[in-house]
PDB file of C-alpha atoms in Angstrom:
ATOM      1  CA  MET A   1     -51.353  35.240  14.719  1.00 44.00           C
ATOM      2  CA  LYS A   2     -48.588  37.729  13.897  1.00 40.00           C
ATOM      3  CA  THR A   3     -46.079  35.457  15.674  1.00 41.00           C
ATOM      4  CA  ILE A   4     -47.144  32.456  13.594  1.00 39.00           C
ATOM      5  CA  THR A   5     -46.991  34.489  10.389  1.00 40.00           C
ATOM      6  CA  ARG A   6     -43.531  35.758  11.316  1.00 40.00           C
ATOM      7  CA  ARG A   7     -42.315  32.205  12.024  1.00 42.00           C
ATOM      8  CA  LEU A   8     -43.640  31.021   8.682  1.00 35.00           C
ATOM      9  CA  ALA A   9     -41.913  33.898   6.937  1.00 40.00           C
ATOM     10  CA  LEU A  10     -38.631  33.117   8.670  1.00 37.00           C
ATOM     11  CA  SER A  11     -39.002  29.435   7.744  1.00 42.00           C
ATOM     12  CA  ALA A  12     -39.580  30.395   4.122  1.00 42.00           C
ATOM     13  CA  ILE A  13     -36.505  32.635   4.123  1.00 37.00           C
ATOM     14  CA  SER A  14     -34.406  29.856   5.690  1.00 40.00           C
ATOM     15  CA  ALA A  15     -35.654  27.355   3.123  1.00 42.00           C
ATOM     16  CA  ALA A  16     -34.874  29.761   0.319  1.00 42.00           C
ATOM     17  CA  ALA A  17     -31.410  30.394   1.723  1.00 40.00           C
ATOM     18  CA  LEU A  18     -30.746  26.660   1.922  1.00 39.00           C
ATOM     19  CA  ALA A  19     -31.960  26.203  -1.629  1.00 43.00           C
ATOM     20  CA  LEU A  20     -29.663  28.977  -2.852  1.00 43.00           C
ATOM     21  CA  SER A  21     -26.695  27.604  -0.934  1.00 43.00           C
ATOM     22  CA  ALA A  22     -27.178  24.027  -2.190  1.00 41.00           C
ATOM     23  CA  PRO A  23     -25.344  24.582  -5.515  1.00 42.00           C
ATOM     24  CA  ALA A  24     -22.504  26.296  -3.660  1.00 41.00           C
ATOM     25  CA  MET A  25     -22.297  23.399  -1.200  1.00 41.00           C
ATOM     26  CA  ALA A  26     -22.272  20.921  -4.065  1.00 41.00           C
ATOM     27  CA  GLN A  27     -19.552  22.929  -5.781  1.00 42.00           C
ATOM     28  CA  ALA A  28     -17.529  22.966  -2.556  1.00 41.00           C
ATOM     29  CA  LYS A  29     -17.741  19.192  -2.374  1.00 48.00           C
ATOM     30  CA  LYS A  30     -16.421  18.986  -5.925  1.00 52.00           C
ATOM     31  CA  LYS A  31     -13.317  21.091  -5.192  1.00 80.00           C
ATOM     32  CA  GLU A  32     -10.329  19.078  -6.334  1.00 90.00           C
ATOM     33  CA  VAL A  33      -6.622  19.489  -5.694  1.00 97.00           C
ATOM     34  CA  LEU A  34      -4.981  17.201  -8.225  1.00 98.00           C
ATOM     35  CA  GLY A  35      -1.318  16.413  -7.720  1.00 98.00           C
ATOM     36  CA  VAL A  36       0.875  15.354 -10.638  1.00 98.00           C
ATOM     37  CA  SER A  37       4.186  13.627  -9.887  1.00 98.00           C
ATOM     38  CA  MET A  38       6.598  12.624 -12.638  1.00 98.00           C
ATOM     39  CA  PRO A  39      10.287  12.382 -13.617  1.00 96.00           C
ATOM     40  CA  ALA A  40      12.099  15.543 -14.676  1.00 96.00           C
ATOM     41  CA  ALA A  41      12.728  16.277 -18.360  1.00 91.00           C
ATOM     42  CA  THR A  42      16.105  14.531 -18.531  1.00 82.00           C
ATOM     43  CA  HIS A  43      15.508  13.338 -22.106  1.00 80.00           C
ATOM     44  CA  SER A  44      13.243  14.352 -24.957  1.00 83.00           C
ATOM     45  CA  PHE A  45      10.411  11.879 -24.315  1.00 88.00           C
ATOM     46  CA  MET A  46      10.082  13.069 -20.733  1.00 91.00           C
ATOM     47  CA  ALA A  47      10.358  16.671 -21.899  1.00 92.00           C
ATOM     48  CA  GLY A  48       7.317  15.942 -24.036  1.00 91.00           C
ATOM     49  CA  ALA A  49       5.502  14.342 -21.091  1.00 94.00           C
ATOM     50  CA  VAL A  50       6.236  17.363 -18.845  1.00 96.00           C
ATOM     51  CA  TYR A  51       5.051  19.690 -21.616  1.00 93.00           C
ATOM     52  CA  TRP A  52       1.748  17.807 -21.909  1.00 93.00           C
ATOM     53  CA  ALA A  53       1.325  17.708 -18.111  1.00 96.00           C
ATOM     54  CA  ASN A  54       1.557  21.495 -17.894  1.00 96.00           C
ATOM     55  CA  GLN A  55      -0.803  21.834 -20.839  1.00 95.00           C
ATOM     56  CA  ALA A  56      -3.338  19.661 -19.000  1.00 97.00           C
ATOM     57  CA  LYS A  57      -2.937  21.813 -15.871  1.00 98.00           C
ATOM     58  CA  LYS A  58      -3.615  24.945 -17.904  1.00 97.00           C
ATOM     59  CA  ASP A  59      -6.691  23.512 -19.630  1.00 97.00           C
ATOM     60  CA  LEU A  60      -8.212  21.915 -16.514  1.00 97.00           C
ATOM     61  CA  GLU A  61      -7.806  25.007 -14.327  1.00 97.00           C
ATOM     62  CA  LYS A  62      -9.213  27.254 -17.050  1.00 96.00           C
ATOM     63  CA  ALA A  63     -12.297  25.064 -17.507  1.00 96.00           C
ATOM     64  CA  ASN A  64     -12.773  24.488 -13.758  1.00 95.00           C
ATOM     65  CA  PRO A  65     -11.947  27.626 -11.686  1.00 91.00           C
ATOM     66  CA  GLY A  66     -12.400  25.733  -8.392  1.00 88.00           C
ATOM     67  CA  MET A  67      -9.791  23.161  -9.336  1.00 96.00           C
ATOM     68  CA  LYS A  68      -6.066  23.296  -8.585  1.00 97.00           C
ATOM     69  CA  VAL A  69      -3.462  21.186 -10.395  1.00 98.00           C
ATOM     70  CA  ILE A  70       0.055  20.939  -8.948  1.00 98.00           C
ATOM     71  CA  VAL A  71       2.802  19.507 -11.200  1.00 98.00           C
ATOM     72  CA  LYS A  72       6.000  18.243  -9.532  1.00 98.00           C
ATOM     73  CA  THR A  73       9.023  16.755 -11.321  1.00 98.00           C
ATOM     74  CA  ALA A  74      11.791  14.687  -9.722  1.00 97.00           C
ATOM     75  CA  ALA A  75      15.376  13.853 -10.712  1.00 96.00           C
ATOM     76  CA  ASN A  76      15.298  10.406  -9.080  1.00 95.00           C
ATOM     77  CA  ALA A  77      13.065   7.924  -7.258  1.00 96.00           C
ATOM     78  CA  SER A  78      13.855   9.116  -3.722  1.00 97.00           C
ATOM     79  CA  GLU A  79      13.122  12.744  -4.609  1.00 98.00           C
ATOM     80  CA  GLN A  80       9.812  11.673  -6.122  1.00 98.00           C
ATOM     81  CA  ALA A  81       8.893   9.733  -2.970  1.00 97.00           C
ATOM     82  CA  ASN A  82       9.574  12.859  -0.864  1.00 98.00           C
ATOM     83  CA  GLN A  83       7.497  14.992  -3.220  1.00 98.00           C
ATOM     84  CA  LEU A  84       4.577  12.594  -2.849  1.00 98.00           C
ATOM     85  CA  GLN A  85       4.670  13.130   0.929  1.00 97.00           C
ATOM     86  CA  ASP A  86       4.646  16.904   0.416  1.00 97.00           C
ATOM     87  CA  LEU A  87       1.715  16.701  -1.986  1.00 98.00           C
ATOM     88  CA  VAL A  88      -0.291  14.876   0.678  1.00 97.00           C
ATOM     89  CA  THR A  89       0.735  16.759   3.829  1.00 97.00           C
ATOM     90  CA  VAL A  90       1.382  20.269   2.502  1.00 97.00           C
ATOM     91  CA  SER A  91      -0.674  20.592  -0.682  1.00 96.00           C
ATOM     92  CA  LYS A  92      -3.573  18.462   0.670  1.00 97.00           C
ATOM     93  CA  ILE A  93      -4.219  16.787  -2.683  1.00 98.00           C
ATOM     94  CA  THR A  94      -7.481  14.909  -3.206  1.00 97.00           C
ATOM     95  CA  SER A  95      -6.296  12.973  -6.265  1.00 98.00           C
ATOM     96  CA  LEU A  96      -2.946  11.998  -7.792  1.00 98.00           C
ATOM     97  CA  VAL A  97      -1.624  11.253 -11.262  1.00 98.00           C
ATOM     98  CA  VAL A  98       1.810   9.669 -10.918  1.00 98.00           C
ATOM     99  CA  PHE A  99       4.371   8.702 -13.549  1.00 97.00           C
ATOM    100  CA  PRO A 100       6.761   6.600 -11.406  1.00 96.00           C
ATOM    101  CA  PHE A 101      10.483   7.164 -11.835  1.00 94.00           C
ATOM    102  CA  GLU A 102      10.981   3.470 -11.093  1.00 91.00           C
ATOM    103  CA  SER A 103       8.372   0.774 -10.508  1.00 91.00           C
ATOM    104  CA  ALA A 104       9.632  -1.019  -7.381  1.00 93.00           C
ATOM    105  CA  ALA A 105      10.957   2.056  -5.577  1.00 95.00           C
ATOM    106  CA  LEU A 106       7.705   4.022  -5.963  1.00 96.00           C
ATOM    107  CA  THR A 107       5.189   1.264  -5.214  1.00 97.00           C
ATOM    108  CA  LYS A 108       5.194   1.680  -1.433  1.00 97.00           C
ATOM    109  CA  PRO A 109       5.151   5.532  -1.466  1.00 97.00           C
ATOM    110  CA  VAL A 110       2.199   5.515  -3.887  1.00 98.00           C
ATOM    111  CA  ALA A 111       0.405   2.871  -1.801  1.00 98.00           C
ATOM    112  CA  GLN A 112       0.786   5.169   1.233  1.00 97.00           C
ATOM    113  CA  VAL A 113      -0.894   7.969  -0.721  1.00 98.00           C
ATOM    114  CA  LYS A 114      -3.799   5.731  -1.697  1.00 97.00           C
ATOM    115  CA  ALA A 115      -4.161   4.580   1.927  1.00 97.00           C
ATOM    116  CA  LYS A 116      -5.021   8.209   2.795  1.00 97.00           C
ATOM    117  CA  GLY A 117      -8.157   7.928   0.663  1.00 96.00           C
ATOM    118  CA  ILE A 118      -6.605   9.792  -2.294  1.00 97.00           C
ATOM    119  CA  TYR A 119      -7.609   8.650  -5.775  1.00 98.00           C
ATOM    120  CA  VAL A 120      -4.522   7.420  -7.703  1.00 98.00           C
ATOM    121  CA  THR A 121      -3.976   7.154 -11.448  1.00 98.00           C
ATOM    122  CA  VAL A 122      -0.633   5.600 -12.446  1.00 97.00           C
ATOM    123  CA  VAL A 123       0.844   6.481 -15.840  1.00 96.00           C
ATOM    124  CA  ASP A 124       3.191   4.459 -18.066  1.00 91.00           C
ATOM    125  CA  ARG A 125       5.742   2.891 -15.672  1.00 89.00           C
ATOM    126  CA  GLY A 126       3.437   0.649 -13.676  1.00 89.00           C
ATOM    127  CA  LEU A 127       3.795  -0.293 -10.016  1.00 94.00           C
ATOM    128  CA  THR A 128       4.859  -3.745  -8.848  1.00 93.00           C
ATOM    129  CA  ASP A 129       1.610  -3.974  -6.842  1.00 95.00           C
ATOM    130  CA  THR A 130      -1.451  -2.781  -8.759  1.00 94.00           C
ATOM    131  CA  SER A 131      -3.564  -2.629  -5.586  1.00 96.00           C
ATOM    132  CA  ALA A 132      -1.736   0.663  -4.906  1.00 96.00           C
ATOM    133  CA  GLN A 133      -3.610   2.338  -7.771  1.00 97.00           C
ATOM    134  CA  ASP A 134      -7.181   3.049  -8.849  1.00 97.00           C
ATOM    135  CA  ALA A 135      -6.481   3.384 -12.576  1.00 97.00           C
ATOM    136  CA  TYR A 136      -3.655   2.877 -15.078  1.00 96.00           C
ATOM    137  CA  VAL A 137      -2.992   4.807 -18.303  1.00 95.00           C
ATOM    138  CA  SER A 138      -0.282   3.781 -20.753  1.00 91.00           C
ATOM    139  CA  GLY A 139       0.741   3.158 -24.308  1.00 90.00           C
ATOM    140  CA  ASP A 140       0.668  -0.423 -25.584  1.00 94.00           C
ATOM    141  CA  ASN A 141       3.979  -1.764 -24.289  1.00 94.00           C
ATOM    142  CA  THR A 142       3.424  -5.248 -25.649  1.00 96.00           C
ATOM    143  CA  ALA A 143       3.008  -3.831 -29.150  1.00 97.00           C
ATOM    144  CA  PHE A 144       6.004  -1.560 -28.532  1.00 97.00           C
ATOM    145  CA  GLY A 145       8.196  -4.658 -28.217  1.00 98.00           C
ATOM    146  CA  LYS A 146       6.366  -6.871 -30.703  1.00 98.00           C
ATOM    147  CA  ILE A 147       6.274  -4.446 -33.668  1.00 98.00           C
ATOM    148  CA  PRO A 148      10.070  -3.774 -33.789  1.00 98.00           C
ATOM    149  CA  ALA A 149      10.814  -7.506 -33.422  1.00 98.00           C
ATOM    150  CA  GLU A 150       8.521  -8.380 -36.322  1.00 98.00           C
ATOM    151  CA  HIS A 151       9.987  -5.635 -38.516  1.00 98.00           C
ATOM    152  CA  ILE A 152      13.594  -6.590 -37.712  1.00 98.00           C
ATOM    153  CA  ALA A 153      12.903 -10.293 -38.362  1.00 98.00           C
ATOM    154  CA  LYS A 154      11.281  -9.473 -41.711  1.00 98.00           C
ATOM    155  CA  THR A 155      14.064  -7.094 -42.765  1.00 97.00           C
ATOM    156  CA  LEU A 156      16.770  -9.656 -41.926  1.00 98.00           C
ATOM    157  CA  GLY A 157      14.904 -12.492 -43.619  1.00 97.00           C
ATOM    158  CA  GLY A 158      14.857 -14.451 -40.381  1.00 97.00           C
ATOM    159  CA  LYS A 159      18.674 -14.662 -40.083  1.00 97.00           C
ATOM    160  CA  GLY A 160      21.315 -12.543 -38.379  1.00 98.00           C
ATOM    161  CA  ASN A 161      22.863 -11.190 -35.181  1.00 98.00           C
ATOM    162  CA  ILE A 162      21.111  -8.463 -33.213  1.00 98.00           C
ATOM    163  CA  VAL A 163      21.622  -6.478 -30.009  1.00 98.00           C
ATOM    164  CA  ALA A 164      19.082  -4.642 -27.850  1.00 98.00           C
ATOM    165  CA  LEU A 165      19.132  -1.628 -25.561  1.00 98.00           C
ATOM    166  CA  ARG A 166      16.532  -1.648 -22.805  1.00 97.00           C
ATOM    167  CA  GLY A 167      15.215   1.304 -20.785  1.00 95.00           C
ATOM    168  CA  ILE A 168      15.168   1.907 -17.020  1.00 91.00           C
ATOM    169  CA  PRO A 169      14.268  -1.227 -14.999  1.00 89.00           C
ATOM    170  CA  THR A 170      10.472  -0.926 -14.810  1.00 88.00           C
ATOM    171  CA  THR A 171       7.389  -3.027 -15.468  1.00 87.00           C
ATOM    172  CA  ILE A 172       6.977  -1.499 -18.931  1.00 89.00           C
ATOM    173  CA  ASP A 173      10.572  -2.300 -19.852  1.00 94.00           C
ATOM    174  CA  ASN A 174       9.919  -5.913 -18.871  1.00 95.00           C
ATOM    175  CA  GLU A 175       6.712  -5.998 -20.933  1.00 95.00           C
ATOM    176  CA  ARG A 176       8.523  -4.656 -23.985  1.00 97.00           C
ATOM    177  CA  MET A 177      11.453  -7.048 -23.696  1.00 98.00           C
ATOM    178  CA  ASP A 178       9.179 -10.035 -23.087  1.00 98.00           C
ATOM    179  CA  ALA A 179       7.140  -9.169 -26.194  1.00 98.00           C
ATOM    180  CA  PHE A 180      10.308  -8.722 -28.264  1.00 98.00           C
ATOM    181  CA  ASN A 181      11.691 -12.084 -27.118  1.00 98.00           C
ATOM    182  CA  ALA A 182       8.365 -13.834 -27.754  1.00 98.00           C
ATOM    183  CA  VAL A 183       8.558 -12.849 -31.431  1.00 98.00           C
ATOM    184  CA  MET A 184      12.234 -13.793 -31.748  1.00 98.00           C
ATOM    185  CA  LYS A 185      11.510 -17.296 -30.435  1.00 98.00           C
ATOM    186  CA  ASN A 186       9.771 -17.886 -33.762  1.00 98.00           C
ATOM    187  CA  HIS A 187      12.970 -16.951 -35.636  1.00 98.00           C
ATOM    188  CA  PRO A 188      15.733 -19.340 -34.500  1.00 98.00           C
ATOM    189  CA  GLY A 189      18.026 -18.029 -37.248  1.00 98.00           C
ATOM    190  CA  ILE A 190      18.241 -14.677 -35.412  1.00 98.00           C
ATOM    191  CA  LYS A 191      20.606 -14.527 -32.441  1.00 98.00           C
ATOM    192  CA  LEU A 192      20.150 -11.881 -29.726  1.00 98.00           C
ATOM    193  CA  LEU A 193      23.753 -11.292 -28.684  1.00 98.00           C
ATOM    194  CA  ASP A 194      22.978  -9.123 -25.650  1.00 98.00           C
ATOM    195  CA  ALA A 195      20.336  -6.801 -24.146  1.00 98.00           C
ATOM    196  CA  LYS A 196      21.554  -4.153 -21.702  1.00 98.00           C
ATOM    197  CA  HIS A 197      19.880  -1.149 -20.076  1.00 98.00           C
ATOM    198  CA  GLY A 198      20.556   2.150 -21.829  1.00 97.00           C
ATOM    199  CA  ASN A 199      18.123   3.912 -19.453  1.00 94.00           C
ATOM    200  CA  TRP A 200      16.302   5.751 -22.278  1.00 92.00           C
ATOM    201  CA  ASN A 201      19.297   8.081 -22.362  1.00 93.00           C
ATOM    202  CA  ARG A 202      21.503   9.115 -25.310  1.00 95.00           C
ATOM    203  CA  ASP A 203      24.799   9.113 -23.403  1.00 96.00           C
ATOM    204  CA  ASP A 204      24.142   5.799 -21.666  1.00 97.00           C
ATOM    205  CA  ALA A 205      23.076   4.233 -24.954  1.00 98.00           C
ATOM    206  CA  PHE A 206      26.227   5.528 -26.647  1.00 98.00           C
ATOM    207  CA  LYS A 207      28.361   3.745 -24.010  1.00 98.00           C
ATOM    208  CA  VAL A 208      26.362   0.503 -24.246  1.00 98.00           C
ATOM    209  CA  MET A 209      26.633   0.521 -28.037  1.00 98.00           C
ATOM    210  CA  GLN A 210      30.378   1.179 -27.873  1.00 98.00           C
ATOM    211  CA  ASP A 211      30.655  -1.929 -25.699  1.00 98.00           C
ATOM    212  CA  TYR A 212      28.613  -3.967 -28.184  1.00 98.00           C
ATOM    213  CA  LEU A 213      30.720  -2.776 -31.112  1.00 98.00           C
ATOM    214  CA  THR A 214      33.912  -3.762 -29.291  1.00 98.00           C
ATOM    215  CA  ARG A 215      32.645  -7.205 -28.260  1.00 98.00           C
ATOM    216  CA  PHE A 216      30.728  -8.222 -31.369  1.00 98.00           C
ATOM    217  CA  LYS A 217      32.403  -8.140 -34.773  1.00 97.00           C
ATOM    218  CA  GLU A 218      29.200  -8.729 -36.723  1.00 98.00           C
ATOM    219  CA  ILE A 219      25.886  -7.056 -35.850  1.00 98.00           C
ATOM    220  CA  ASP A 220      23.068  -6.966 -38.386  1.00 98.00           C
ATOM    221  CA  ALA A 221      20.470  -4.914 -36.512  1.00 98.00           C
ATOM    222  CA  VAL A 222      19.946  -2.939 -33.297  1.00 98.00           C
ATOM    223  CA  TRP A 223      16.765  -2.549 -31.288  1.00 98.00           C
ATOM    224  CA  ALA A 224      17.220   0.668 -29.303  1.00 97.00           C
ATOM    225  CA  ALA A 225      13.902   0.783 -27.472  1.00 94.00           C
ATOM    226  CA  ASP A 226      13.589   4.574 -27.521  1.00 93.00           C
ATOM    227  CA  ASP A 227      14.433   7.289 -30.041  1.00 95.00           C
ATOM    228  CA  ASP A 228      16.813   9.047 -27.636  1.00 93.00           C
ATOM    229  CA  MET A 229      18.801   5.835 -27.252  1.00 97.00           C
ATOM    230  CA  ALA A 230      18.808   5.415 -31.030  1.00 97.00           C
ATOM    231  CA  VAL A 231      20.627   8.774 -31.320  1.00 97.00           C
ATOM    232  CA  GLY A 232      23.410   7.480 -29.054  1.00 98.00           C
ATOM    233  CA  VAL A 233      23.527   4.188 -30.944  1.00 98.00           C
ATOM    234  CA  LEU A 234      23.874   5.918 -34.323  1.00 98.00           C
ATOM    235  CA  LYS A 235      26.655   8.134 -32.981  1.00 98.00           C
ATOM    236  CA  ALA A 236      28.612   5.095 -31.728  1.00 98.00           C
ATOM    237  CA  ILE A 237      28.166   3.285 -35.062  1.00 98.00           C
ATOM    238  CA  ASP A 238      29.329   6.350 -36.976  1.00 98.00           C
ATOM    239  CA  GLN A 239      32.409   6.821 -34.804  1.00 98.00           C
ATOM    240  CA  ALA A 240      33.345   3.154 -35.128  1.00 98.00           C
ATOM    241  CA  LYS A 241      32.784   3.359 -38.918  1.00 97.00           C
ATOM    242  CA  ARG A 242      30.935   0.040 -38.841  1.00 97.00           C
ATOM    243  CA  LYS A 243      29.271  -0.954 -42.111  1.00 96.00           C
ATOM    244  CA  ASP A 244      27.792  -4.335 -41.100  1.00 97.00           C
ATOM    245  CA  ILE A 245      24.688  -2.903 -39.369  1.00 98.00           C
ATOM    246  CA  LYS A 246      21.668  -2.753 -41.652  1.00 97.00           C
ATOM    247  CA  LEU A 247      18.978  -1.386 -39.330  1.00 98.00           C
ATOM    248  CA  VAL A 248      18.547   0.621 -36.131  1.00 98.00           C
ATOM    249  CA  PHE A 249      14.998   0.538 -34.785  1.00 98.00           C
ATOM    250  CA  GLY A 250      14.218   3.150 -32.113  1.00 97.00           C
ATOM    251  CA  GLY A 251      10.772   3.867 -30.761  1.00 95.00           C
ATOM    252  CA  ALA A 252       8.112   6.324 -29.554  1.00 94.00           C
ATOM    253  CA  GLY A 253       8.018   8.585 -32.621  1.00 94.00           C
ATOM    254  CA  ALA A 254      10.287  11.502 -31.624  1.00 93.00           C
ATOM    255  CA  LYS A 255       9.981  14.324 -34.145  1.00 92.00           C
ATOM    256  CA  GLY A 256      13.659  14.085 -35.130  1.00 94.00           C
ATOM    257  CA  ALA A 257      13.356  10.365 -35.847  1.00 95.00           C
ATOM    258  CA  ILE A 258      10.115  10.841 -37.763  1.00 96.00           C
ATOM    259  CA  LYS A 259      11.627  13.663 -39.846  1.00 97.00           C
ATOM    260  CA  THR A 260      14.605  11.409 -40.683  1.00 96.00           C
ATOM    261  CA  LEU A 261      12.180   8.670 -41.688  1.00 96.00           C
ATOM    262  CA  MET A 262      10.129  11.061 -43.841  1.00 96.00           C
ATOM    263  CA  ASP A 263      13.221  12.456 -45.577  1.00 96.00           C
ATOM    264  CA  GLY A 264      14.932   9.081 -45.972  1.00 95.00           C
ATOM    265  CA  SER A 265      18.146  10.786 -44.847  1.00 96.00           C
ATOM    266  CA  ASP A 266      19.591   7.807 -42.911  1.00 97.00           C
ATOM    267  CA  PRO A 267      19.426   4.317 -44.461  1.00 97.00           C
ATOM    268  CA  LEU A 268      19.615   2.721 -41.003  1.00 98.00           C
ATOM    269  CA  ILE A 269      16.324   4.365 -39.956  1.00 97.00           C
ATOM    270  CA  GLN A 270      13.578   2.508 -41.810  1.00 97.00           C
ATOM    271  CA  ALA A 271      10.673   2.352 -39.347  1.00 98.00           C
ATOM    272  CA  ASN A 272       9.448   3.383 -35.903  1.00 98.00           C
ATOM    273  CA  VAL A 273       6.653   2.565 -33.459  1.00 97.00           C
ATOM    274  CA  SER A 274       4.231   5.088 -31.964  1.00 94.00           C
ATOM    275  CA  TYR A 275       4.177   5.848 -28.224  1.00 92.00           C
ATOM    276  CA  SER A 276       3.286   9.501 -27.690  1.00 87.00           C
ATOM    277  CA  PRO A 277       3.972  11.285 -24.367  1.00 89.00           C
ATOM    278  CA  LYS A 278       0.597  12.995 -24.866  1.00 88.00           C
ATOM    279  CA  PHE A 279      -0.950  10.189 -22.800  1.00 90.00           C
ATOM    280  CA  MET A 280       0.224  12.277 -19.804  1.00 95.00           C
ATOM    281  CA  TYR A 281      -2.206  14.997 -20.865  1.00 95.00           C
ATOM    282  CA  ASP A 282      -4.981  12.459 -21.355  1.00 93.00           C
ATOM    283  CA  ALA A 283      -4.387  10.829 -17.967  1.00 96.00           C
ATOM    284  CA  ILE A 284      -4.485  14.141 -16.075  1.00 97.00           C
ATOM    285  CA  LYS A 285      -7.505  15.491 -17.925  1.00 97.00           C
ATOM    286  CA  MET A 286      -9.491  12.247 -17.624  1.00 95.00           C
ATOM    287  CA  THR A 287      -8.672  11.934 -13.923  1.00 97.00           C
ATOM    288  CA  GLY A 288      -9.511  15.549 -13.127  1.00 97.00           C
ATOM    289  CA  GLU A 289     -12.821  15.517 -14.979  1.00 96.00           C
ATOM    290  CA  ALA A 290     -13.843  12.164 -13.496  1.00 95.00           C
ATOM    291  CA  ARG A 291     -13.093  13.258  -9.929  1.00 95.00           C
ATOM    292  CA  LEU A 292     -15.065  16.491 -10.340  1.00 94.00           C
ATOM    293  CA  LYS A 293     -18.051  14.284 -11.170  1.00 93.00           C
ATOM    294  CA  GLY A 294     -17.290  11.847  -8.375  1.00 93.00           C
ATOM    295  CA  GLU A 295     -16.586   9.139 -10.945  1.00 95.00           C
ATOM    296  CA  LYS A 296     -13.762   6.645 -11.485  1.00 94.00           C
ATOM    297  CA  LEU A 297     -11.782   5.772 -14.599  1.00 95.00           C
ATOM    298  CA  PRO A 298     -11.683   2.236 -16.014  1.00 95.00           C
ATOM    299  CA  ALA A 299      -8.989   0.207 -14.240  1.00 96.00           C
ATOM    300  CA  SER A 300      -6.839   0.030 -17.400  1.00 94.00           C
ATOM    301  CA  ASN A 301      -6.616   2.557 -20.263  1.00 93.00           C
ATOM    302  CA  ILE A 302      -4.251   1.530 -23.078  1.00 92.00           C
ATOM    303  CA  VAL A 303      -3.350   3.758 -26.050  1.00 87.00           C
ATOM    304  CA  PRO A 304      -2.547   1.620 -29.151  1.00 91.00           C
ATOM    305  CA  SER A 305       0.977   1.549 -30.640  1.00 93.00           C
ATOM    306  CA  VAL A 306       1.357   1.154 -34.413  1.00 94.00           C
ATOM    307  CA  LEU A 307       4.158   0.714 -36.968  1.00 97.00           C
ATOM    308  CA  ILE A 308       5.389   3.989 -38.480  1.00 97.00           C
ATOM    309  CA  THR A 309       6.942   3.838 -41.959  1.00 97.00           C
ATOM    310  CA  LYS A 310       7.929   6.416 -44.558  1.00 96.00           C
ATOM    311  CA  GLN A 311       4.443   6.070 -46.025  1.00 96.00           C
ATOM    312  CA  ASN A 312       2.515   7.153 -42.896  1.00 96.00           C
ATOM    313  CA  ALA A 313       5.236   9.112 -41.038  1.00 96.00           C
ATOM    314  CA  LYS A 314       3.616  12.493 -41.753  1.00 94.00           C
ATOM    315  CA  ASP A 315       0.646  11.470 -39.584  1.00 92.00           C
ATOM    316  CA  PHE A 316       2.983  11.205 -36.572  1.00 91.00           C
ATOM    317  CA  TYR A 317       5.082  14.336 -37.115  1.00 92.00           C
ATOM    318  CA  TYR A 318       4.518  17.158 -34.562  1.00 83.00           C
ATOM    319  CA  PRO A 319       7.210  19.796 -35.218  1.00 87.00           C
ATOM    320  CA  ASN A 320       6.048  22.124 -32.413  1.00 80.00           C
ATOM    321  CA  SER A 321       6.245  19.501 -29.670  1.00 80.00           C
ATOM    322  CA  PRO A 322       9.416  19.175 -27.539  1.00 83.00           C
ATOM    323  CA  PHE A 323       9.410  15.486 -28.491  1.00 85.00           C
TER     324      PHE A 323
END
């Protein structure tokens, strides 16, 4: 009888121990190592994106002590591809948020990560093969191209010569340019003289704009599809002392551009379009929280882009942000 009683007591203790360990086991299963891979802060928009990525790391790790977030930045596509391998083999990540340096060059490396069973969220610069991702987070790139085109066409009264500066060759750059061209097709009186890549970079944009100013004796408006490029464009126009240009439309709502718009300090800057790098924070936080719950994000998550004018500029001005 004593033996039976002892066995029952041991069984009860074992059951209790299992019950107590269940939450710990569940917590262990939820342990996440989230890797973040993105371009380095080579211009102000990316500086803002890197800032928001590190803010997301700080907030996620504070709220979830068992979670680790590793942020890596790369100077080029090949470096980013190598970092992705390290995140998988060395850091043993269980999920990835990746902002591709270039679309085509990063598609295969990201697909290899996903093939390891790692959950992948792609941000902003999409991949050329969407089967390599689980979710996508971005601003509205169609609106980013459409809104400037509509504003330029209206400002010029449907007539004039314009030039454009594109970003780095990526899927989002194509989306923006396609949307811009789709609007301009409705305005045959406006001639797009040329559209070259300024790589979302001030210095590159300065050189492209110098070329435009040399080749084209009459330019009415410039679409510089990024506020950093707009800085280079304005510098080239100023140095060339050209007075024919009526409008320079940048994009993404950099604090310097928004402050200029608010103050009315440059007559060439009359409007902007929103595209905040804070979506990097949102993508990381949403991915981390979803994976802790064993959930997935919607396949596509698009943040709206809107026209910014002097009247609503104050709602888009963040003086403490790097961007």
